[in-house]
PDB file of C-alpha atoms in Angstrom:
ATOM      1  CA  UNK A   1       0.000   0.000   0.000  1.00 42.00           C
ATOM      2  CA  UNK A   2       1.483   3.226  -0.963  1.00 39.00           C
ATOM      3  CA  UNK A   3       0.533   6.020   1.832  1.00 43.00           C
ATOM      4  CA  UNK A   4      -0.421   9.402   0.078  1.00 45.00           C
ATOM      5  CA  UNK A   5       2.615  11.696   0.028  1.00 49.00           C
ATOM      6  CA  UNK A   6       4.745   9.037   2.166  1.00 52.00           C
ATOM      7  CA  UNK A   7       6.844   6.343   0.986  1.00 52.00           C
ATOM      8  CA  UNK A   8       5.398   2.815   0.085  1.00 48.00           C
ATOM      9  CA  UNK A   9       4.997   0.667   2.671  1.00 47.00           C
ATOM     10  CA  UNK A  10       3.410  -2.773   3.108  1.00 47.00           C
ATOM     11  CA  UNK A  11       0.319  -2.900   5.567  1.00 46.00           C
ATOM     12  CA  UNK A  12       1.160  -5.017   8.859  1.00 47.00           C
ATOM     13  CA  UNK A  13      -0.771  -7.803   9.643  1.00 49.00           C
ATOM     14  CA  UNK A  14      -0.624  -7.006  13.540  1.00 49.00           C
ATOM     15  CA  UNK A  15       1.295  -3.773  15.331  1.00 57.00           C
ATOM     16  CA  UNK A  16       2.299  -6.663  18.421  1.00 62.00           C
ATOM     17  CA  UNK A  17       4.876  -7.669  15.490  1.00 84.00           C
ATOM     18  CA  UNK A  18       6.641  -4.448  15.255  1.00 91.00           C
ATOM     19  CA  UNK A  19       9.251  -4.186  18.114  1.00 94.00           C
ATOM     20  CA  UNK A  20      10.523  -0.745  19.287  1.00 96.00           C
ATOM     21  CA  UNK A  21      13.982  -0.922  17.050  1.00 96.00           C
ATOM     22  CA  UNK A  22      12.393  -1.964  14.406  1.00 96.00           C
ATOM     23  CA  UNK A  23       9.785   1.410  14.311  1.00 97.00           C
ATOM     24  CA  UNK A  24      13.127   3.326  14.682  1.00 97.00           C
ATOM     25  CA  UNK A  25      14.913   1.576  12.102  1.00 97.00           C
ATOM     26  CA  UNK A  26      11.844   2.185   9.490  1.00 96.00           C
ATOM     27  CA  UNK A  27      11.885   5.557  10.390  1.00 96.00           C
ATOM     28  CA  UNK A  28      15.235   6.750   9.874  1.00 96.00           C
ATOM     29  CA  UNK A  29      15.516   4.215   6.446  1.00 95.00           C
ATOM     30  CA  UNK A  30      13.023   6.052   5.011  1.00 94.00           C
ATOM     31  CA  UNK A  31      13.972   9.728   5.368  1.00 90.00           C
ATOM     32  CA  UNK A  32      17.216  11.682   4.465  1.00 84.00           C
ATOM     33  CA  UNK A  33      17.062  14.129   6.514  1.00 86.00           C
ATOM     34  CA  UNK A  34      18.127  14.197  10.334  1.00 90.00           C
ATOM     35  CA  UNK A  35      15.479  13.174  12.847  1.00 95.00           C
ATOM     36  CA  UNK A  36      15.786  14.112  16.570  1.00 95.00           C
ATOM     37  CA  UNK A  37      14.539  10.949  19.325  1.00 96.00           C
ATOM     38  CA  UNK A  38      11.969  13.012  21.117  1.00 97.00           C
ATOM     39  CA  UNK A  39       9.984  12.977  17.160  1.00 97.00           C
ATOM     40  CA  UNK A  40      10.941   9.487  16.771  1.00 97.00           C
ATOM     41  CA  UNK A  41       9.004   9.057  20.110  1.00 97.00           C
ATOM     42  CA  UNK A  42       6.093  10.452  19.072  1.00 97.00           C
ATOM     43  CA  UNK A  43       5.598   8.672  16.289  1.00 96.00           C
ATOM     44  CA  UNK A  44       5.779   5.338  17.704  1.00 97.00           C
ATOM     45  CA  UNK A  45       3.602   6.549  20.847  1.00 96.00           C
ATOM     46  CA  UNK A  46       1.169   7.493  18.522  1.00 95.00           C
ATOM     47  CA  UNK A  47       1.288   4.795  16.126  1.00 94.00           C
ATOM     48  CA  UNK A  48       1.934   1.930  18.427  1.00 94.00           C
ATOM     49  CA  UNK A  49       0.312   2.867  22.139  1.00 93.00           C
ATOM     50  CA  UNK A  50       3.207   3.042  24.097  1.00 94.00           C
ATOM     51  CA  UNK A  51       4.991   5.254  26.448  1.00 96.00           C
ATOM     52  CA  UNK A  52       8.338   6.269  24.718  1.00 96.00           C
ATOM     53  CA  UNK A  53      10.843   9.185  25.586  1.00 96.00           C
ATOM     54  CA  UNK A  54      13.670  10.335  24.220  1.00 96.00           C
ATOM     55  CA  UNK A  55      16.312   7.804  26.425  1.00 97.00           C
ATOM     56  CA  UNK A  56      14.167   5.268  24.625  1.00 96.00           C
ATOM     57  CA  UNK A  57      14.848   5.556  21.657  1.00 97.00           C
ATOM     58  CA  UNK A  58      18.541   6.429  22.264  1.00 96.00           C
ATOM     59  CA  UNK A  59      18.343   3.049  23.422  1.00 96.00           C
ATOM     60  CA  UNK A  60      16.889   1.255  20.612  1.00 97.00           C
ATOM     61  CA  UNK A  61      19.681   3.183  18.314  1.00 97.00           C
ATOM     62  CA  UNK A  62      22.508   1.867  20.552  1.00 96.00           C
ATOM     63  CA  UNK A  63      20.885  -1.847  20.053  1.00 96.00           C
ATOM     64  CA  UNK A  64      20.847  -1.240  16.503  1.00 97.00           C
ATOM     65  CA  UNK A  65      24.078   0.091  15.914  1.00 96.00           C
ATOM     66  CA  UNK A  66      25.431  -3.143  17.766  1.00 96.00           C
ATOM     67  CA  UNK A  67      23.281  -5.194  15.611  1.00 96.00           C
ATOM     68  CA  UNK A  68      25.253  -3.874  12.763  1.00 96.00           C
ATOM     69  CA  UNK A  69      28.634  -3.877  13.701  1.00 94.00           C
ATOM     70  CA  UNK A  70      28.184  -7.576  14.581  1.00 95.00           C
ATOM     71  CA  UNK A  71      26.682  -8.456  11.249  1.00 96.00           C
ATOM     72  CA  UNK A  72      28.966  -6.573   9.734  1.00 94.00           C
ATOM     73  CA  UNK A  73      26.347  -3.608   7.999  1.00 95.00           C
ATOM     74  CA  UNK A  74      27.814  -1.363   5.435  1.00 94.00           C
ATOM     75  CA  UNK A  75      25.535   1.150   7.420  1.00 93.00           C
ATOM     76  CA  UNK A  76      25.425   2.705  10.910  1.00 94.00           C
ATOM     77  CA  UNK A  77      23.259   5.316  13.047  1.00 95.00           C
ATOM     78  CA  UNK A  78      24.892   8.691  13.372  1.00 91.00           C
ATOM     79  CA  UNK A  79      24.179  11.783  15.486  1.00 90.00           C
ATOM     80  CA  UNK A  80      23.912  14.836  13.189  1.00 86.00           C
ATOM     81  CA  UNK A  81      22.465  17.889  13.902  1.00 82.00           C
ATOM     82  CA  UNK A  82      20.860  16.903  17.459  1.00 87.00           C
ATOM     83  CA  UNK A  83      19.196  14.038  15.882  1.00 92.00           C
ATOM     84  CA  UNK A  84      19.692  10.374  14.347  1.00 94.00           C
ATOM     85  CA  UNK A  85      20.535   9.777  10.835  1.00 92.00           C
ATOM     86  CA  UNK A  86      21.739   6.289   9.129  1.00 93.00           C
ATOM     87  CA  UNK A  87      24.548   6.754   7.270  1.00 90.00           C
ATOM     88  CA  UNK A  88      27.266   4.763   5.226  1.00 88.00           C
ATOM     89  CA  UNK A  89      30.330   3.543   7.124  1.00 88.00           C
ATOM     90  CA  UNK A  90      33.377   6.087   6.897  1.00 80.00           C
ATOM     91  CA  UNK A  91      35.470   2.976   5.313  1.00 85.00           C
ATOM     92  CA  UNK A  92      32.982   2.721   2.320  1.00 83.00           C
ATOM     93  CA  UNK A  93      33.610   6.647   1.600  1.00 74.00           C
ATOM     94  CA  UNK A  94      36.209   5.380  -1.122  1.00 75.00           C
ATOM     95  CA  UNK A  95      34.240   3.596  -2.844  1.00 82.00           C
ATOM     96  CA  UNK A  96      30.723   5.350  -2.739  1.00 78.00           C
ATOM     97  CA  UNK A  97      33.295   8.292  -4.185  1.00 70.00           C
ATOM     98  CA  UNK A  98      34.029   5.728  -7.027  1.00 77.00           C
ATOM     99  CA  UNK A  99      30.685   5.015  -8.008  1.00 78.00           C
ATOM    100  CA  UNK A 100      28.853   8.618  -7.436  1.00 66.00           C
ATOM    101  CA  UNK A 101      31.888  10.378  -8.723  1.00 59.00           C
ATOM    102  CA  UNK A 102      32.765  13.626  -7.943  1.00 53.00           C
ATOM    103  CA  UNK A 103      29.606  15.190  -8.863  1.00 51.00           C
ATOM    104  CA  UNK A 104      31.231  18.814 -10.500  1.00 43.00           C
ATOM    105  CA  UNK A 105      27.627  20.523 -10.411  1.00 44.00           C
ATOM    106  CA  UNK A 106      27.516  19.883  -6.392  1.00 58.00           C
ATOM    107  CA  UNK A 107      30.794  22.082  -5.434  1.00 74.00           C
ATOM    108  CA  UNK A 108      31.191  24.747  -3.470  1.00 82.00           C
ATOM    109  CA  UNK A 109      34.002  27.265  -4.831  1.00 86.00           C
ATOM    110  CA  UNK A 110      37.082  27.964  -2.475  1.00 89.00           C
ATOM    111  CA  UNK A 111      36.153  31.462  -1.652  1.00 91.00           C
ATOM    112  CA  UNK A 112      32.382  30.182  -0.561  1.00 92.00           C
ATOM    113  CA  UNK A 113      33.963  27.611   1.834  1.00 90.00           C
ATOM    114  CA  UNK A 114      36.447  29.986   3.291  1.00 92.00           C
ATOM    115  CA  UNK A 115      33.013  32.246   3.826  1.00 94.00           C
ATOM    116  CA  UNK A 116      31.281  29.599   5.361  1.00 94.00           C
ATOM    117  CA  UNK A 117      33.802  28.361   7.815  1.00 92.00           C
ATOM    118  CA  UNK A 118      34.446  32.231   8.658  1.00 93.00           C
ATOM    119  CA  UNK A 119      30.214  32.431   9.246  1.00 95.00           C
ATOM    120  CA  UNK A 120      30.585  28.983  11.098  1.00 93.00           C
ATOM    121  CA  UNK A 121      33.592  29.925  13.669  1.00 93.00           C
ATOM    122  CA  UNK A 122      32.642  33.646  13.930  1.00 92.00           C
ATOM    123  CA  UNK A 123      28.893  33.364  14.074  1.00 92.00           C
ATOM    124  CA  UNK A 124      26.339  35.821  14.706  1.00 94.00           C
ATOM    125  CA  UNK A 125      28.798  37.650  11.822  1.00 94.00           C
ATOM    126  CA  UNK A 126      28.198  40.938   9.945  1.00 94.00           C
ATOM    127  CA  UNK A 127      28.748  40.717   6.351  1.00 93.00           C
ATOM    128  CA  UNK A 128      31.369  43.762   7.216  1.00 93.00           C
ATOM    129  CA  UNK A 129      33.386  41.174   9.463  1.00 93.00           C
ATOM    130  CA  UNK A 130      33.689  38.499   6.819  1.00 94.00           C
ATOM    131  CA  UNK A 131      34.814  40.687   4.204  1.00 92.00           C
ATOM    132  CA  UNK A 132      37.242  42.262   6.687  1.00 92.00           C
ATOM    133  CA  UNK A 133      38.767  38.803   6.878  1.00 92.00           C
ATOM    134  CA  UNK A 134      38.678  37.532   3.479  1.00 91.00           C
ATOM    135  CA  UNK A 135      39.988  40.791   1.978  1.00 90.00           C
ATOM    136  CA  UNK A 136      37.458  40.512  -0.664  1.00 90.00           C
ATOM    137  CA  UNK A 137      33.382  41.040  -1.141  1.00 89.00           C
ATOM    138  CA  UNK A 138      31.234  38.760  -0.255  1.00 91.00           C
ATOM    139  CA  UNK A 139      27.762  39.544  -0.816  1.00 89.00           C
ATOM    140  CA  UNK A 140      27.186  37.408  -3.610  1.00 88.00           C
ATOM    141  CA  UNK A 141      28.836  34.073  -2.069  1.00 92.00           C
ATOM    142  CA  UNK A 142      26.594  35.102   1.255  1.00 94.00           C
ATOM    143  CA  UNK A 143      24.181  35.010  -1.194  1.00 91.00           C
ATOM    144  CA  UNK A 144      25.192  31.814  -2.460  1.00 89.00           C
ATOM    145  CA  UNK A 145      25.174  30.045   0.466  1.00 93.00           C
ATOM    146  CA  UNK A 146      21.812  31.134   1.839  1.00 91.00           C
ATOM    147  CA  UNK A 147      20.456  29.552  -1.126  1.00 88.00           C
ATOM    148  CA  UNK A 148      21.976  26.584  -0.617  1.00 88.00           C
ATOM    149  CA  UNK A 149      20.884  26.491   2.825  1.00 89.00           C
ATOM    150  CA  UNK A 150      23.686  26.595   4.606  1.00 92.00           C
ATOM    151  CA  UNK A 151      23.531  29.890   5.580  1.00 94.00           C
ATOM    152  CA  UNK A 152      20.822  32.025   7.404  1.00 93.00           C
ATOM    153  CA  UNK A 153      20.013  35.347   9.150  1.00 92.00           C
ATOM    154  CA  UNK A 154      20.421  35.245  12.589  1.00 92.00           C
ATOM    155  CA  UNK A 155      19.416  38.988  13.092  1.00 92.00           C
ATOM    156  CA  UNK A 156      20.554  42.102  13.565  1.00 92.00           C
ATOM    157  CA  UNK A 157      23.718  43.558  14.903  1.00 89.00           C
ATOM    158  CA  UNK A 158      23.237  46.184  17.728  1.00 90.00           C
ATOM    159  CA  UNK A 159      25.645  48.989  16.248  1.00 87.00           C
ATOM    160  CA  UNK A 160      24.929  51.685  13.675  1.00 88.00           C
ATOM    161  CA  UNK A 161      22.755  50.630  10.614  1.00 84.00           C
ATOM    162  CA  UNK A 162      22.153  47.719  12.714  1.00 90.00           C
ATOM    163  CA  UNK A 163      23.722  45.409  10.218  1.00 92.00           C
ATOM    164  CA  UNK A 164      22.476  41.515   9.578  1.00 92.00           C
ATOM    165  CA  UNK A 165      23.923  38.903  11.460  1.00 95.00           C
ATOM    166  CA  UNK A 166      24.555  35.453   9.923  1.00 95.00           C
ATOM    167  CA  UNK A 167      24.747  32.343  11.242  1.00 94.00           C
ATOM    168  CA  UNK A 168      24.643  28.459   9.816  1.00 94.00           C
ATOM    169  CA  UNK A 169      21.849  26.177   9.617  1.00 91.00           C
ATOM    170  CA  UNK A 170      21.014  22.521  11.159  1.00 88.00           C
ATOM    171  CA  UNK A 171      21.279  21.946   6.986  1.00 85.00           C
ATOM    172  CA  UNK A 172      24.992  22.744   7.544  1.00 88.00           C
ATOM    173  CA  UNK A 173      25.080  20.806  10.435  1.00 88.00           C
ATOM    174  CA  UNK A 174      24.038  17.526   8.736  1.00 83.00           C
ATOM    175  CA  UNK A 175      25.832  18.120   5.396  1.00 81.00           C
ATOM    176  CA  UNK A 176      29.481  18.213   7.521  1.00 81.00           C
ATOM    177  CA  UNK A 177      28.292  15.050   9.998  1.00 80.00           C
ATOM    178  CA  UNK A 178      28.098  17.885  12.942  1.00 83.00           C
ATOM    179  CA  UNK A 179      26.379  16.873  15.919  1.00 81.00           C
ATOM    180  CA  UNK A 180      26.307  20.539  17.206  1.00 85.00           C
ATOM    181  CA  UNK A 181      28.669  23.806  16.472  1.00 87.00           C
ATOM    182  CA  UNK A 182      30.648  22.391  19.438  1.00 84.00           C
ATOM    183  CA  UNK A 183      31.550  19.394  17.337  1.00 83.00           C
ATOM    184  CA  UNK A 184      33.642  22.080  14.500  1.00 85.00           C
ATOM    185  CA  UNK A 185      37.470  21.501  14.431  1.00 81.00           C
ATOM    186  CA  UNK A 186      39.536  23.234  16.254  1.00 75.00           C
ATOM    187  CA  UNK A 187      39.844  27.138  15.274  1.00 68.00           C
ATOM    188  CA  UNK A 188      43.437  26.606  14.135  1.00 62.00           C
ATOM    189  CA  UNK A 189      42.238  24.616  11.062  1.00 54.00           C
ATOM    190  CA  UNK A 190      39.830  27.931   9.825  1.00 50.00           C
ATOM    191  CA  UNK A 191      39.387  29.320   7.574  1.00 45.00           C
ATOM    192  CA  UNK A 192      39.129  26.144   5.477  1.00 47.00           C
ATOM    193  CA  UNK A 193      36.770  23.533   7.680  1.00 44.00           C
ATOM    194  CA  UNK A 194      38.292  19.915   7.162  1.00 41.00           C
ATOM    195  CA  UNK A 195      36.178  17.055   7.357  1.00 37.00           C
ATOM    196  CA  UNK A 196      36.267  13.803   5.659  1.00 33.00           C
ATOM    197  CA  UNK A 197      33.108  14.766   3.557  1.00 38.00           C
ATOM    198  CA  UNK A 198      35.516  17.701   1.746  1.00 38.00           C
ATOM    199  CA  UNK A 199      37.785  16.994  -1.133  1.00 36.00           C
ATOM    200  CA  UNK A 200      40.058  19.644  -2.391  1.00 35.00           C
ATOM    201  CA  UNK A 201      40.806  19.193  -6.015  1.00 35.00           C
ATOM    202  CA  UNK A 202      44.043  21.552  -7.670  1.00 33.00           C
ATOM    203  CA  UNK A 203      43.534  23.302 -10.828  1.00 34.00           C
ATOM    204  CA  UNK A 204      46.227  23.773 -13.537  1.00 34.00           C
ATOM    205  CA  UNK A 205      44.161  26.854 -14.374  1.00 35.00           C
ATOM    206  CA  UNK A 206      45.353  30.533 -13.038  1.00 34.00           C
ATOM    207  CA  UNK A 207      42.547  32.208 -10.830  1.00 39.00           C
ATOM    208  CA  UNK A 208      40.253  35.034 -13.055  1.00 38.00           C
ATOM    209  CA  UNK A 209      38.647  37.487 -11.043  1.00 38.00           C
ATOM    210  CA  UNK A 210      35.021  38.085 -11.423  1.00 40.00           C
ATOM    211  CA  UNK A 211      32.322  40.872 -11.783  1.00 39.00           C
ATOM    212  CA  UNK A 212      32.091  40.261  -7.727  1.00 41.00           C
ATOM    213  CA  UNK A 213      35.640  40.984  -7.471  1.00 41.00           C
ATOM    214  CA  UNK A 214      36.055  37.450  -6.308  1.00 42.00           C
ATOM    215  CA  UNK A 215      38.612  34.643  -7.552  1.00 41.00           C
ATOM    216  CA  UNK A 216      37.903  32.165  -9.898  1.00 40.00           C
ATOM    217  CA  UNK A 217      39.643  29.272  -7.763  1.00 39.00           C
ATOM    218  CA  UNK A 218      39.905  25.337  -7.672  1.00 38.00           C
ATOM    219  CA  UNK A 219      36.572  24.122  -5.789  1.00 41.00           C
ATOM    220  CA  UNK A 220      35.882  21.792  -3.349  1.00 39.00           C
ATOM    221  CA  UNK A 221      33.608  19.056  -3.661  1.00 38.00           C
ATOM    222  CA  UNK A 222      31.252  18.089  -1.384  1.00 41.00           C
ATOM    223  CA  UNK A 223      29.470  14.795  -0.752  1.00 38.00           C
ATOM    224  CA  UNK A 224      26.011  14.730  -0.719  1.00 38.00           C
ATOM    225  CA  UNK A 225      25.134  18.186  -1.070  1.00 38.00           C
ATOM    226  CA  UNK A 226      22.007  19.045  -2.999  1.00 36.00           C
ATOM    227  CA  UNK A 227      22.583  21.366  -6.358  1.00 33.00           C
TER     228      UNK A 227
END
């Protein structure tokens, strides 16, 4: 039976069948986004008359994770962005980046990562601030990245003009495998954030500068991320 606007799913004979990991473990398989263990509760409260909380299902995810590793998965449960998401192994990232390739379309330019790590470490940030530290405008990658989602406003500054203030987004949080903010590396790695989902690729090409009076540099590919 296919569920209007849900995913398909086959109708259960009898809800006595369906044990707690198992409701988590259909939950998380079929979404791609993050999902945090107090909505996870609900759900199966709701759906299966129980009396769930968050510890719960923190639980059931530590069962399932075991499950895995001693059957030898290719997936696991990860905590991103305050919530649960199944993911690939880290050991299969070779070969997943063998078979998706390095999808060109889905990378972020240098100068928008050095922005973004800048907004990530600094944040709530002026767009005044980041361009004092890049050297360069930045309007347009600010821009950029808001439309991608993995930037936001966060308000207003409380000085003249009162300025915006950006921050990132839980999207950013789940496209770099971050827990929270607290989870970033240390600040001595900024302005360029390292994590196993970036790839740095060099160009033969010299930089060209562009109407935005920003470089044309090598970009940086990143797994996963929606175009």
């Amino acid at each position: 039976m296919t569920r209007q606007g849900g995913p398909a799913v086959s109708k259960p004979d009898s809800d006595q069948n369906v044990s707690i990991p198992m409701a988590v473990e259909a939950v998380l398989l079929t979404t791609d986004k993050s999902v945090k263990p107090a909505q996870i509760a609900d759900a199966l409260n709701e759906s299966l008359s129980v009396d769930l909380d968050s510890d719960a299902i923190r639980a059931a995810v530590e069962s399932l994770n075991a499950a895995y590793e001693e059957s030898g998965r290719a997936f696991t449960i990860e905590t991103v962005a305050s919530g649960f998401r199944i993911m690939a192994r880290p050991e299969l990232a070779g070969v997943l980046a063998a078979f998706h390739g390095h999808r060109a379309s889905n990378r972020l330019s240098r100068a928008a990562l050095e922005t973004l790590s800048i907004v990530a470490y600094r944040q709530p940030v002026t767009r005044a601030e980041v361009e004092s530290i890049r050297g360069v405008a930045c309007g347009e990658v600010l821009r950029s990245l808001m439309d991608r989602r993995f930037v936001t406003i966060a308000g207003r500054a409380e000085e003249l003009g009162r300025p915006i203030l950006y921050g990132t987004t839980r999207d950013f949080l789940m496209q770099f495998g971050l827990a929270n903010l607290k989870d970033l590396p240390e600040m001595k790695d900024a302005p360029v954030v390292k994590t196993n989902r970036i790839e740095a690729e060099e160009s033969p090409e010299p930089a060209q500068t562009t109407d935005d009076g920003e470089s044309s540099t090598p970009e940086v590919a990143m797994e996963g991320t929606q175009a």
